[in-house]
Structures are given as structure tokens and as C-alpha cells.
PDB file of C-alpha atoms in Angstrom:
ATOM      1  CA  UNK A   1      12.474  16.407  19.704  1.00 51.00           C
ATOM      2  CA  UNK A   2      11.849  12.730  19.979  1.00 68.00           C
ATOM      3  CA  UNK A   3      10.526  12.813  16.179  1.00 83.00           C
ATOM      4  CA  UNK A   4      10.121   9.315  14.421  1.00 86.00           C
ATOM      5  CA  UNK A   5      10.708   8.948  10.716  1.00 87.00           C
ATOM      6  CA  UNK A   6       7.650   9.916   8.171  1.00 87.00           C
ATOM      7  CA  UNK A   7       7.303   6.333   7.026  1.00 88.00           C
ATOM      8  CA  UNK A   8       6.598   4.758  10.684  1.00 88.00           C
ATOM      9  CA  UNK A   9       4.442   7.820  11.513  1.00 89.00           C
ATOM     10  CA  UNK A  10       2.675   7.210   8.384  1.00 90.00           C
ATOM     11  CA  UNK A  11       2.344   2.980   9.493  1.00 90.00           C
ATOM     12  CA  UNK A  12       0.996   4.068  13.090  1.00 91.00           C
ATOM     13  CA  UNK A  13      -1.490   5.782  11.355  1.00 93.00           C
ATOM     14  CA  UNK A  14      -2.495   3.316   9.361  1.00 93.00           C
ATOM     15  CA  UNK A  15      -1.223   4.158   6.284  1.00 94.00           C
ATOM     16  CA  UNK A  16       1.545   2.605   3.864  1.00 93.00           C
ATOM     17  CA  UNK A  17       3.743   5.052   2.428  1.00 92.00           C
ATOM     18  CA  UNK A  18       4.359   4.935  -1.095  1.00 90.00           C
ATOM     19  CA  UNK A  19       8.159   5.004  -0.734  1.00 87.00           C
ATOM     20  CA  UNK A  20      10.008   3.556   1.854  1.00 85.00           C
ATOM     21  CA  UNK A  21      11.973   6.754   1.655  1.00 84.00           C
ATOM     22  CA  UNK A  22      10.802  10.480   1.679  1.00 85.00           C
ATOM     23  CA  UNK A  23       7.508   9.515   0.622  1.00 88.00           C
ATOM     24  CA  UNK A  24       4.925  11.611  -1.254  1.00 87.00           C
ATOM     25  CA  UNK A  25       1.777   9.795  -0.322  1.00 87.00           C
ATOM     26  CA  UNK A  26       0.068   7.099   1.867  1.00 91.00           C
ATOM     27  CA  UNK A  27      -2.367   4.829   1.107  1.00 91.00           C
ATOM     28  CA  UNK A  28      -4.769   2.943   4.004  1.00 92.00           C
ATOM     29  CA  UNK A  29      -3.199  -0.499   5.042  1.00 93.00           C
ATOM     30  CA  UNK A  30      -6.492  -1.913   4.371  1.00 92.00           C
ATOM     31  CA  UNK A  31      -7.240  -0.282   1.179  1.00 88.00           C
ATOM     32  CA  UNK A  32      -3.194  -2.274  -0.072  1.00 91.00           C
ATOM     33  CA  UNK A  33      -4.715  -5.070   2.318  1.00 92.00           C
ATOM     34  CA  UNK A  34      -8.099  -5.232   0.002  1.00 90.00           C
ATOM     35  CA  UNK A  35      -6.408  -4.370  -3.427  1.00 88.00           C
ATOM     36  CA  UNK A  36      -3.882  -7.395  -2.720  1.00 88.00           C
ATOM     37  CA  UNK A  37      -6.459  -9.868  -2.004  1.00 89.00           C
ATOM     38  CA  UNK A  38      -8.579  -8.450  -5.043  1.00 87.00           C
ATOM     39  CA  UNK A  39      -5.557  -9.333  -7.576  1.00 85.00           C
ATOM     40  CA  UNK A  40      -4.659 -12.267  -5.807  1.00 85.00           C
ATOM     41  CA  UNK A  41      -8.483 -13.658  -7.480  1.00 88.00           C
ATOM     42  CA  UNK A  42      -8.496 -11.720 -10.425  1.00 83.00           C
ATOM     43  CA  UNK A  43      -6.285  -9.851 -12.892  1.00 79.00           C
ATOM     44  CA  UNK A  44      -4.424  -7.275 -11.518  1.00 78.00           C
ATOM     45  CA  UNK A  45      -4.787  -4.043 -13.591  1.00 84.00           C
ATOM     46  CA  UNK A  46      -3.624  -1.247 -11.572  1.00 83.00           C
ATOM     47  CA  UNK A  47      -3.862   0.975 -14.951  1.00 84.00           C
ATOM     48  CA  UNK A  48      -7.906   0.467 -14.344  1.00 85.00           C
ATOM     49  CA  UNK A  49      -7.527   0.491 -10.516  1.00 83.00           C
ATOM     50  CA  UNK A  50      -6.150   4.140 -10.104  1.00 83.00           C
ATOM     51  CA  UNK A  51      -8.532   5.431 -12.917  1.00 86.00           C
ATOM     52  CA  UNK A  52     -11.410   4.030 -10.604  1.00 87.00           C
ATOM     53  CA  UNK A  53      -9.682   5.755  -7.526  1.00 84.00           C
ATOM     54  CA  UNK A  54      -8.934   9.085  -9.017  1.00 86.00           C
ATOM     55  CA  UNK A  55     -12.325   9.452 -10.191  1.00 90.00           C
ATOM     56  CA  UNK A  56     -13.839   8.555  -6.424  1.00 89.00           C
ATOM     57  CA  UNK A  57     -11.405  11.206  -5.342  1.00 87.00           C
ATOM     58  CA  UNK A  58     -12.260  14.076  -7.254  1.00 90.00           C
ATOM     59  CA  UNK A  59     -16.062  12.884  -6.758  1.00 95.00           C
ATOM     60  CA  UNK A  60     -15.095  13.808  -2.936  1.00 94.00           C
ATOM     61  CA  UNK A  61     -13.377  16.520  -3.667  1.00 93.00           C
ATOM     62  CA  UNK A  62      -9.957  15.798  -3.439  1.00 88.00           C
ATOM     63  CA  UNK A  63      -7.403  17.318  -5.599  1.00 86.00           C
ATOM     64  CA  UNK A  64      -5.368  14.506  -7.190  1.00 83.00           C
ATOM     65  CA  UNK A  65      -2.398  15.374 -10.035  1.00 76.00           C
ATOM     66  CA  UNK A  66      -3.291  13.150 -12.656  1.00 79.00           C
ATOM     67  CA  UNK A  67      -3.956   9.403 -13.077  1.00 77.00           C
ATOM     68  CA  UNK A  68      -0.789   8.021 -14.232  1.00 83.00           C
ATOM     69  CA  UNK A  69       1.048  10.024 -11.084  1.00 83.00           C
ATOM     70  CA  UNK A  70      -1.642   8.257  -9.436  1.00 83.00           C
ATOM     71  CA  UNK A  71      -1.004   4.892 -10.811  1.00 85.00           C
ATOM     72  CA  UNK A  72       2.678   4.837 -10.652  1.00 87.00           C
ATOM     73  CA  UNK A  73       2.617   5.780  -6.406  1.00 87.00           C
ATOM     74  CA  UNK A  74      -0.005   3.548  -5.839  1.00 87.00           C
ATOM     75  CA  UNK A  75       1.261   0.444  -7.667  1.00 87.00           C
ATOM     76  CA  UNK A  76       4.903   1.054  -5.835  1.00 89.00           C
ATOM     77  CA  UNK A  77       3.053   1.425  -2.911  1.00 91.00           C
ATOM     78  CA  UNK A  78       1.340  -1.825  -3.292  1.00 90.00           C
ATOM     79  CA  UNK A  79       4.727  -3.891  -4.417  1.00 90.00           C
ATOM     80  CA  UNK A  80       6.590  -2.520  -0.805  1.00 92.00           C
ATOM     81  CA  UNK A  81       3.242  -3.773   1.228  1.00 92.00           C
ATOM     82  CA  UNK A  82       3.067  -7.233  -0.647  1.00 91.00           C
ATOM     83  CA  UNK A  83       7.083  -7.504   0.017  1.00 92.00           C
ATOM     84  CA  UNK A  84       6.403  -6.539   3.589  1.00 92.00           C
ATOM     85  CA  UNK A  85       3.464  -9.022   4.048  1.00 90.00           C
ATOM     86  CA  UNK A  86       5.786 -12.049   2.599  1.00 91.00           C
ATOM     87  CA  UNK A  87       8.575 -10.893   4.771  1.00 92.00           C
ATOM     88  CA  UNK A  88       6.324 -10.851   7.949  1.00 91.00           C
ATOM     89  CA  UNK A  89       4.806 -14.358   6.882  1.00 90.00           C
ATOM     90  CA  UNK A  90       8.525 -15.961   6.495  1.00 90.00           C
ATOM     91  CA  UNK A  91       9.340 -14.175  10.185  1.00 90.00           C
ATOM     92  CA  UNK A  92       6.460 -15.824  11.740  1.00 89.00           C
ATOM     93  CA  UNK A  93       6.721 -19.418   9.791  1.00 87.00           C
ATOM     94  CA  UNK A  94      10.312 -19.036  11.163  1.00 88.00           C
ATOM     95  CA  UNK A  95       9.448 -17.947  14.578  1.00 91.00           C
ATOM     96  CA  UNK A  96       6.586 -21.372  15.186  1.00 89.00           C
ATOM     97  CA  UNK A  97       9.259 -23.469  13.122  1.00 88.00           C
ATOM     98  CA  UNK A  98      11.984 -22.512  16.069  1.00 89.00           C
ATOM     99  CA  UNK A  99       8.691 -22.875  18.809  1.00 88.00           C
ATOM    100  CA  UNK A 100       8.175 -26.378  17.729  1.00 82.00           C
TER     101      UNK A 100
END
């Protein structure tokens, strides 16, 4: 079997696990992408921010454990993106750096 790891399945699919490690969920990249840009101009309450999601979820049907389980995997999830996004900006500012 030429099987790939959960997490890079998960990040061809475009989702971001929630642990860069045996995850338990995924969340879209542009979903992080969006929620990122929204605390970058505003204060970032991700206490408010899950409530809002769990509640769209279970409007659609979706079973969801509870808020705070919720909270806690979305809010890692979205510290491992924004660490990934800074190291992918220093790798590029490196990479035209060395260009120039």
C-alpha cells in the first residue's frame, strides 16, 4: 500500500487537521484562512467563534460533541495553520532574498 499519512491526506483535501499528529478532526483551509484574517481585524474570541459554528452545524444536521470539545480542536487547529502560514512566509522571504 502506498498509503500517505492522515494529516497530508487531510491537506490534499483541503482540510487542516487539528493535530499535527493522529488527528480527530479537519477544518477547511479556507474556513482557518478566513477565521485568521477575521482576528487579525478584530478581537479574536474563539470561545464565541465555535459557539457560532456548533450551532450552524447542528442547524445542518451534523452531530457535533459539545462546544468546548469544539472550541479547544478548532482553536489548536487554528494556532498549527497560523504557525504554518509564518513558516511558509519566512521560506519564501528567504527563497527571493537568496534570488536577488
Amino acid at each position: 500500500c502506498e498509503c500517505q499519512p492522515l494529516t497530508l491526506t487531510l491537506i490534499n483535501a483541503g482540510m487542516f487537521p487539528s493535530s499535527p499528529v493522529q488527528p480527530c478532526s479537519a477544518f477547511d483551509l479556507n474556513h482557518l484562512l478566513w477565521a485568521s484574517t477575521v482576528f487579525l481585524y478584530g478581537v479574536p474570541n474563539i470561545s464565541a467563534w465555535s459557539g457560532a459554528l456548533t450551532a450552524y452545524l447542528m442547524q445542518k444536521g451534523f452531530d457535533v460533541p459539545s462546544e468546548d470539545a469544539l472550541r479547544r480542536l478548532f482553536g489548536t487547529a487554528l494556532v498549527y495553520f497560523q504557525q504554518v502560514q509564518q513558516q511558509a512566509a519566512g521560506l519564501t522571504h528567504n527563497i527571493v532574498q537568496e534570488a536577488q
